[in-house]
XYZ file of C-alpha atoms in Angstrom:
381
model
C -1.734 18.885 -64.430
C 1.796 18.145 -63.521
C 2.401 21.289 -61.560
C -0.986 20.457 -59.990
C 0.339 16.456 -59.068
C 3.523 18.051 -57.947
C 1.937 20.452 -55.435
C -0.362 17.310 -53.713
C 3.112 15.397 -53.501
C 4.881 18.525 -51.792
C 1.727 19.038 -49.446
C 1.840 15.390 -48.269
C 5.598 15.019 -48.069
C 5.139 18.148 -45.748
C 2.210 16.709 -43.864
C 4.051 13.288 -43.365
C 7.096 15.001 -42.197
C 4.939 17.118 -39.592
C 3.491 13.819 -38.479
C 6.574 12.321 -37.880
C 8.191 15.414 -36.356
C 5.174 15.506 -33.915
C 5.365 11.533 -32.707
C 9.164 12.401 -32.235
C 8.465 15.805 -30.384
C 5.768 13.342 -28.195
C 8.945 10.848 -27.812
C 11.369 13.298 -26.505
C 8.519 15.203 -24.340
C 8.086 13.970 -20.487
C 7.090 10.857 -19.289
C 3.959 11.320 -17.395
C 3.698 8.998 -14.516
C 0.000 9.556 -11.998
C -0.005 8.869 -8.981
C -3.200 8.536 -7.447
C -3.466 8.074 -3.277
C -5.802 9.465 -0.108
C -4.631 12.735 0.666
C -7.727 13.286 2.432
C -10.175 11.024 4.318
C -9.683 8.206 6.353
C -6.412 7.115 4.947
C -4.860 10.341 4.350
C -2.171 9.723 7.072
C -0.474 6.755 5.157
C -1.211 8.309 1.887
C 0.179 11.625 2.536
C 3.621 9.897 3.336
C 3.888 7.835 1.076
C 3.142 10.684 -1.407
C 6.080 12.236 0.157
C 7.893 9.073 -0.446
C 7.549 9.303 -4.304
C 8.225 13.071 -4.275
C 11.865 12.292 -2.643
C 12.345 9.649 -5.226
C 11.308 12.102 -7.886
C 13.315 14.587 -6.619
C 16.372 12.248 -6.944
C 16.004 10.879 -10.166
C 13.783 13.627 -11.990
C 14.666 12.336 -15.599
C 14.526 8.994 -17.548
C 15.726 7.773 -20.638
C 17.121 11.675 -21.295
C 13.178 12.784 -20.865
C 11.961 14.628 -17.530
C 9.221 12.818 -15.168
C 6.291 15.043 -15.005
C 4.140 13.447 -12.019
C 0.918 14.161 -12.023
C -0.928 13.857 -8.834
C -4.178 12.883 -8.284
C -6.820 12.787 -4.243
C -8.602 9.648 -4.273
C -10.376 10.975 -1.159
C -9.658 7.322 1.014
C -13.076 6.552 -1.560
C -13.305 3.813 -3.871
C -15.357 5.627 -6.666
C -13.009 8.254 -6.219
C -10.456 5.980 -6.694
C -11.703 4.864 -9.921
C -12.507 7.639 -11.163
C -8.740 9.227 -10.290
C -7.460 6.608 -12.768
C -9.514 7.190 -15.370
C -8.908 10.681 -15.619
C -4.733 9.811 -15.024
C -4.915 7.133 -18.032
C -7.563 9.099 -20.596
C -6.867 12.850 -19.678
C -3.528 13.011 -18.873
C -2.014 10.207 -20.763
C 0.444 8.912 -18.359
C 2.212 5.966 -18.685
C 2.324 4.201 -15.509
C 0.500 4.475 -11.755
C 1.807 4.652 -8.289
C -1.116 3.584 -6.379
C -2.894 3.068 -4.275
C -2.444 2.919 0.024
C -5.391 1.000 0.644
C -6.452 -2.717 -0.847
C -10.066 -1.842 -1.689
C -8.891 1.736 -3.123
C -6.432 -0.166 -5.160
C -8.873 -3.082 -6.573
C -11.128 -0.204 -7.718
C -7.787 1.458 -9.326
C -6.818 -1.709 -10.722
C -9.568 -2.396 -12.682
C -9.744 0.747 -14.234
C -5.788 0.714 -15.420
C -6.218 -3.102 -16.364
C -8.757 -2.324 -19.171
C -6.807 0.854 -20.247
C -3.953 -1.419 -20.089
C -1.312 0.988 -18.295
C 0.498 -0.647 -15.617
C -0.023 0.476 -12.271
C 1.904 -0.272 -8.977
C 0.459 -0.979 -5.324
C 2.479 1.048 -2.815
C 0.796 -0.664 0.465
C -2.414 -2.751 -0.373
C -1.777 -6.128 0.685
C -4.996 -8.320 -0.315
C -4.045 -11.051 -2.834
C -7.232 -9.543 -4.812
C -5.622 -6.628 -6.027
C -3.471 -8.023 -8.400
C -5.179 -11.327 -8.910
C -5.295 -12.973 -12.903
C -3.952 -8.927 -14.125
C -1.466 -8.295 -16.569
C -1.116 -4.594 -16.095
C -0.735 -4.483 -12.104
C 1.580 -4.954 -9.614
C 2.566 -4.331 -5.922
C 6.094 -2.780 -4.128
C 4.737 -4.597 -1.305
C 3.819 -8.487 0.077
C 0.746 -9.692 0.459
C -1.560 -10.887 3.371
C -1.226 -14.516 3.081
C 2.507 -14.096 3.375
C 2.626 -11.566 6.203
C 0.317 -13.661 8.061
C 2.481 -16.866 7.803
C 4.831 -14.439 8.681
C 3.808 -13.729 12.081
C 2.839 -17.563 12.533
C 6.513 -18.665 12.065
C 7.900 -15.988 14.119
C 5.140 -16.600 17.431
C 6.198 -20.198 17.173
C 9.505 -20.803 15.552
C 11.589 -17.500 17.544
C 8.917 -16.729 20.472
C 8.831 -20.154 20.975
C 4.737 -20.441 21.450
C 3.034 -23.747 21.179
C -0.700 -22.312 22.126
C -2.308 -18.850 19.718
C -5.802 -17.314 19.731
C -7.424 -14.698 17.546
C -9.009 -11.730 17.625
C -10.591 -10.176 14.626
C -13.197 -7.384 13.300
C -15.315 -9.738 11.168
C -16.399 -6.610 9.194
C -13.104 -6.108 7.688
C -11.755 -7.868 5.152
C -8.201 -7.032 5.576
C -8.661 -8.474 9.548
C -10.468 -11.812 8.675
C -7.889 -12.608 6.111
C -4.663 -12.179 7.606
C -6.866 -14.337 11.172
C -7.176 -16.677 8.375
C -3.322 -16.802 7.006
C -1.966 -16.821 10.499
C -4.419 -19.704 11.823
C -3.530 -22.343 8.984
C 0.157 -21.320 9.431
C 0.703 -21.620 12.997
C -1.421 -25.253 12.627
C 0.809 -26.260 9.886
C 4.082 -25.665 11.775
C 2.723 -27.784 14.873
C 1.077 -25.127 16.690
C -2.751 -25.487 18.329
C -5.028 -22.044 17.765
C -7.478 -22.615 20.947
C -10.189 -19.823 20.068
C -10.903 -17.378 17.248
C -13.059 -14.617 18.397
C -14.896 -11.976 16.202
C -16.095 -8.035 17.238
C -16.845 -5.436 14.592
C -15.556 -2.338 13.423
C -16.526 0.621 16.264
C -16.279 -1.566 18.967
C -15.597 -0.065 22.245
C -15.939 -2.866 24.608
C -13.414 -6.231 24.198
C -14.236 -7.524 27.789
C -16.292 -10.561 26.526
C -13.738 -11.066 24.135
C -10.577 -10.765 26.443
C -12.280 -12.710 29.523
C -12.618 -15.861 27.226
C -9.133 -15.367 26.445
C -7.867 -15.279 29.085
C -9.720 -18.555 30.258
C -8.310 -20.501 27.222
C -4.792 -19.559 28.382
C -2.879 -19.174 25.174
C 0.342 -17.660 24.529
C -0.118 -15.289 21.878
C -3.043 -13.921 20.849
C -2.838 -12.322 16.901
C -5.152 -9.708 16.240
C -5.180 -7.812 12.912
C -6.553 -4.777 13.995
C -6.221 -1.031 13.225
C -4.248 1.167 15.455
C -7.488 2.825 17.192
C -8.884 0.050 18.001
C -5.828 -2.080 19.046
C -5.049 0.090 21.669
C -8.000 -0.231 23.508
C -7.693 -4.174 23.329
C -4.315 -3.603 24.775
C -5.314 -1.150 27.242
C -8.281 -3.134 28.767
C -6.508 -6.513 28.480
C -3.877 -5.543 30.532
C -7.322 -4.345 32.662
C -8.171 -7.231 32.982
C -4.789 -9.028 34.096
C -4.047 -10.606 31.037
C -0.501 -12.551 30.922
C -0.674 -13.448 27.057
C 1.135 -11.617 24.416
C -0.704 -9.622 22.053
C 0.432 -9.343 17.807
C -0.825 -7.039 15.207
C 0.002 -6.855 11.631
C 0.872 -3.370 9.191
C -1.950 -1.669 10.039
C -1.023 -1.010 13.858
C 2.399 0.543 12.510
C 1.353 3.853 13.215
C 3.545 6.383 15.278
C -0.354 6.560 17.513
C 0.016 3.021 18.738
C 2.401 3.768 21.265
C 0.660 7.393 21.811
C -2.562 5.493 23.064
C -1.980 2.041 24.150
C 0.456 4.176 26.347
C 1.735 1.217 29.200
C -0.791 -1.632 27.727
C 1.817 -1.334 24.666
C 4.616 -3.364 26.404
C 5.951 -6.470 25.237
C 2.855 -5.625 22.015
C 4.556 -7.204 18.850
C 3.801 -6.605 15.195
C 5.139 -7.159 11.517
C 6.054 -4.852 8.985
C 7.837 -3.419 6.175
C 11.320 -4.073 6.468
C 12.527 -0.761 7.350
C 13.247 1.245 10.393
C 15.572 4.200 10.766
C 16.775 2.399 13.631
C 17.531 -1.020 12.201
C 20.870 -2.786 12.404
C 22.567 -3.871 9.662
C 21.235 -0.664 7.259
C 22.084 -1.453 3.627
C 23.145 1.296 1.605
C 19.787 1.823 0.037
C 17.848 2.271 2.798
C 20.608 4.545 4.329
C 20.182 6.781 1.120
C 16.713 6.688 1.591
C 16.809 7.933 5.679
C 19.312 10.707 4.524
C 17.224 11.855 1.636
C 14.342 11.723 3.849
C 15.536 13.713 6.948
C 17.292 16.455 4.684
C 13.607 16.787 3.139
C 11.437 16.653 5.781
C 14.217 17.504 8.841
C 10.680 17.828 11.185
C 9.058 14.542 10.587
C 10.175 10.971 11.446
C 11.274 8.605 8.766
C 8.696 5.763 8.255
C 7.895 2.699 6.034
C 5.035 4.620 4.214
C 7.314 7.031 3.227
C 9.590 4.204 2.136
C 7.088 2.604 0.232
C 6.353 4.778 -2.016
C 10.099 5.729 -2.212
C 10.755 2.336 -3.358
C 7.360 2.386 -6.341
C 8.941 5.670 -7.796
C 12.068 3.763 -8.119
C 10.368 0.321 -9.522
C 8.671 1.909 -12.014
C 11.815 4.232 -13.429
C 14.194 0.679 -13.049
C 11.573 -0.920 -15.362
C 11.496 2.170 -17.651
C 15.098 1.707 -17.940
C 15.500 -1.962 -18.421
C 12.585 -1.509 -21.303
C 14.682 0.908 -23.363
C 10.892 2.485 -23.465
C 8.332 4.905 -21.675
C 5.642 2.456 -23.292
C 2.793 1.044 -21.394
C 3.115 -2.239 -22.562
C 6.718 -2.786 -22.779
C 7.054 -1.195 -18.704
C 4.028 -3.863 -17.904
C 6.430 -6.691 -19.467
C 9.813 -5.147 -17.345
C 7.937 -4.797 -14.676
C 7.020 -8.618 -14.312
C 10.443 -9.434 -14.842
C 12.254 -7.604 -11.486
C 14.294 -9.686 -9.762
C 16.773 -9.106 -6.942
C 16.052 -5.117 -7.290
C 17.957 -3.610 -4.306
C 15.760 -1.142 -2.309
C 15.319 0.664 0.608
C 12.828 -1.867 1.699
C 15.568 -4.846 1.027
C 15.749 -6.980 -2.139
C 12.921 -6.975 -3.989
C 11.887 -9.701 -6.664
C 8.367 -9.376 -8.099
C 6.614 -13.133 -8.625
C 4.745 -14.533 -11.183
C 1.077 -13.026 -9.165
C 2.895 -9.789 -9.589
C 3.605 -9.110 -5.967
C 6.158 -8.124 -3.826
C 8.754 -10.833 -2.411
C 10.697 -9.629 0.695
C 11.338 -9.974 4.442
C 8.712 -9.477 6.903
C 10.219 -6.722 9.704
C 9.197 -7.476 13.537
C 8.669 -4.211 15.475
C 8.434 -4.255 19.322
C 7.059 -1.922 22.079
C 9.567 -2.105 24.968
C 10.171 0.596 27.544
C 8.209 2.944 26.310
C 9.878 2.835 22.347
C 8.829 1.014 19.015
C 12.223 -1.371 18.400
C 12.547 -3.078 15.135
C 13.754 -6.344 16.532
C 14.571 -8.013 12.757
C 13.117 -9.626 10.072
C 11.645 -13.026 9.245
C 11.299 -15.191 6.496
C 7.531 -17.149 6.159
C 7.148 -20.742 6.504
């Protein structure tokens, strides 16, 4: 009976120690990290760079905490199912850690919800509705938000343009469109400005002359529309048609290298925010000149660009907050992760707020002779 007691101890001495040894060989294995963007369908432009973006980043830093980064990549097809579905299988088949994800705010509200109940943070690279991270714990966002990039524009139309009179022009069908209209229209009133019409069209539109006649009757100064780069060329192209002397202003969307490719002349003087990077900015700060090296010795036969940038800087968010946690946990890189503050970046300083988004300057980019100029930065009022 003895000998038998003694065996049973042995057996589960030897099973605890092969427990142990196994959470310790799962400690010291990689840290997965999924990344989940649209590498095909109608977003598979921006999402292709900034997948690039977070390979560069990997590429620089490919181990944490002594422990390789294994990133596992998911398509989420530009489709919000897809989308969903992506981070399921990331969090409950491959057992990552943390997201980088998703270009796209309603790919990355479908994403978010997902990651939220598996509780494994998750970071936006370039979804800017407020939605996507409103009341979570478990997401966050490398990049601002629509209210602020819309006050954004306000304060730079009236405080350095000097413009007392705006208008808008929105697709009514998209949500992205008829919030930022909305953002920009309460803060150009607020700083003492008057918004003298807000017109609507819908997504496929071809024709803007209704639209652009009226606006030109009203006679403001500026006219902000949100639109996507397709479609904003037209407007400039026929309301330059159509004699127009007011200046037109677009938001993120229209930061495409095809702006300039089709609005062609009808893109001069055409004004829009963004990220706060450009290859050609003044002032470079020693991130973002790391970044533009990194990025032409990789890809030496495309341009540098904010996607890229983007999702340069979530790579590098994500392994800062790994770091400052002492821990490849989910939980304890959620908690670091709402503490960043003052993180220096490629995309400028970057504090994350207590809504879990993004705080940083808004860029101003240009069309004059021919060329996209970032022209500087501004700070919302």
């Amino acid at each position: 009976m003895k000998l038998g007691k003694l065996l049973v101890a042995l057996a589960g001495l030897a099973l605890s120690f092969g427990v142990a040894g196994q959470a310790q060989a799962a400690e010291a294995g990689p840290v997965k990290i999924g990344v989940y963007l649209p590498l095909t369908g109608q977003n598979a432009f921006g999402g292709q760079l900034e997948l690039e973006g977070v390979r560069l980043a990997h590429k620089e830093m490919p181990t944490v905490l002594g422990r390789p980064v294994d990133l596992v990549v998911v398509d989420n097809k530009s489709d919000k199912v897809e989308a969903a579905n992506a981070v399921k299988r990331l969090v409950e088949r491959d057992k990552v850690v943390a997201l980088i994800g998703t270009y796209g705010s309603s790919l990355a509200m479908a994403g978010a919800e997902v990651a939220e109940k598996a509780k494994v943070p998750g970071v936006g690279t370039s979804c800017t509705n407020p939605l996507v991270t409103q009341g979570k714990k478990y997401y966050f966002r490398a990049c601002f938000i629509d209210p602020y990039q819309g006050a954004a524009a306000a304060t730079y139309a009236y405080e350095t343009l000097g413009f007392k009179k705006a208008a808008v022009l929105m697709d009514m069908t998209n949500d992205y469109a008829v919030g930022l209209s909305s953002f920009f229209t309460r803060s150009f009133k607020k700083l003492g400005g008057e918004v003298v019409a807000n017109l609507k069209y819908s997504s496929g539109d071809q024709d803007f002359t209704a639209q652009l006649t009226e606006l030109i009757a009203k006679k403001p100064d500026i006219v902000f529309m949100p639109a996507y780069f397709a479609e904003g060329a037209i407007i400039m192209k026929q309301a330059r048609e159509l004699g127009a002397k007011f200046r037109l202003m677009g938001a993120d969307a229209m930061d495409n290298p095809d702006t300039l490719k089709l609005g062609g002349k009808a893109a001069e003087g055409f004004l829009h925010t963004t990220f706060p990077y450009d290859p050609q900015m003044p002032n470079m700060s020693a991130e973002a000149k790391r970044f533009t090296e990194a990025w032409k010795a990789a890809y030496p036969e495309k341009e540098t660009n904010v996607n890229g940038a983007l999702g340069y800087n979530t790579y590098f968010l994500i392994i800062d907050a790994i770091k400052r946690a002492n821990s490849a946990k989910p939980e304890a890189i959620a908690t670091a992760l709402a503490e960043t503050k003052n993180l220096p970046t490629a995309l400028g300083s970057l504090t994350i707020n207590k809504t879990h988004d993004a705080e940083m300057p808004v860029g101003i980019i240009e069309y004059k002779g021919g060329k996209r100029v970032y022209v500087g930065e501004v700070t919302p009022k």
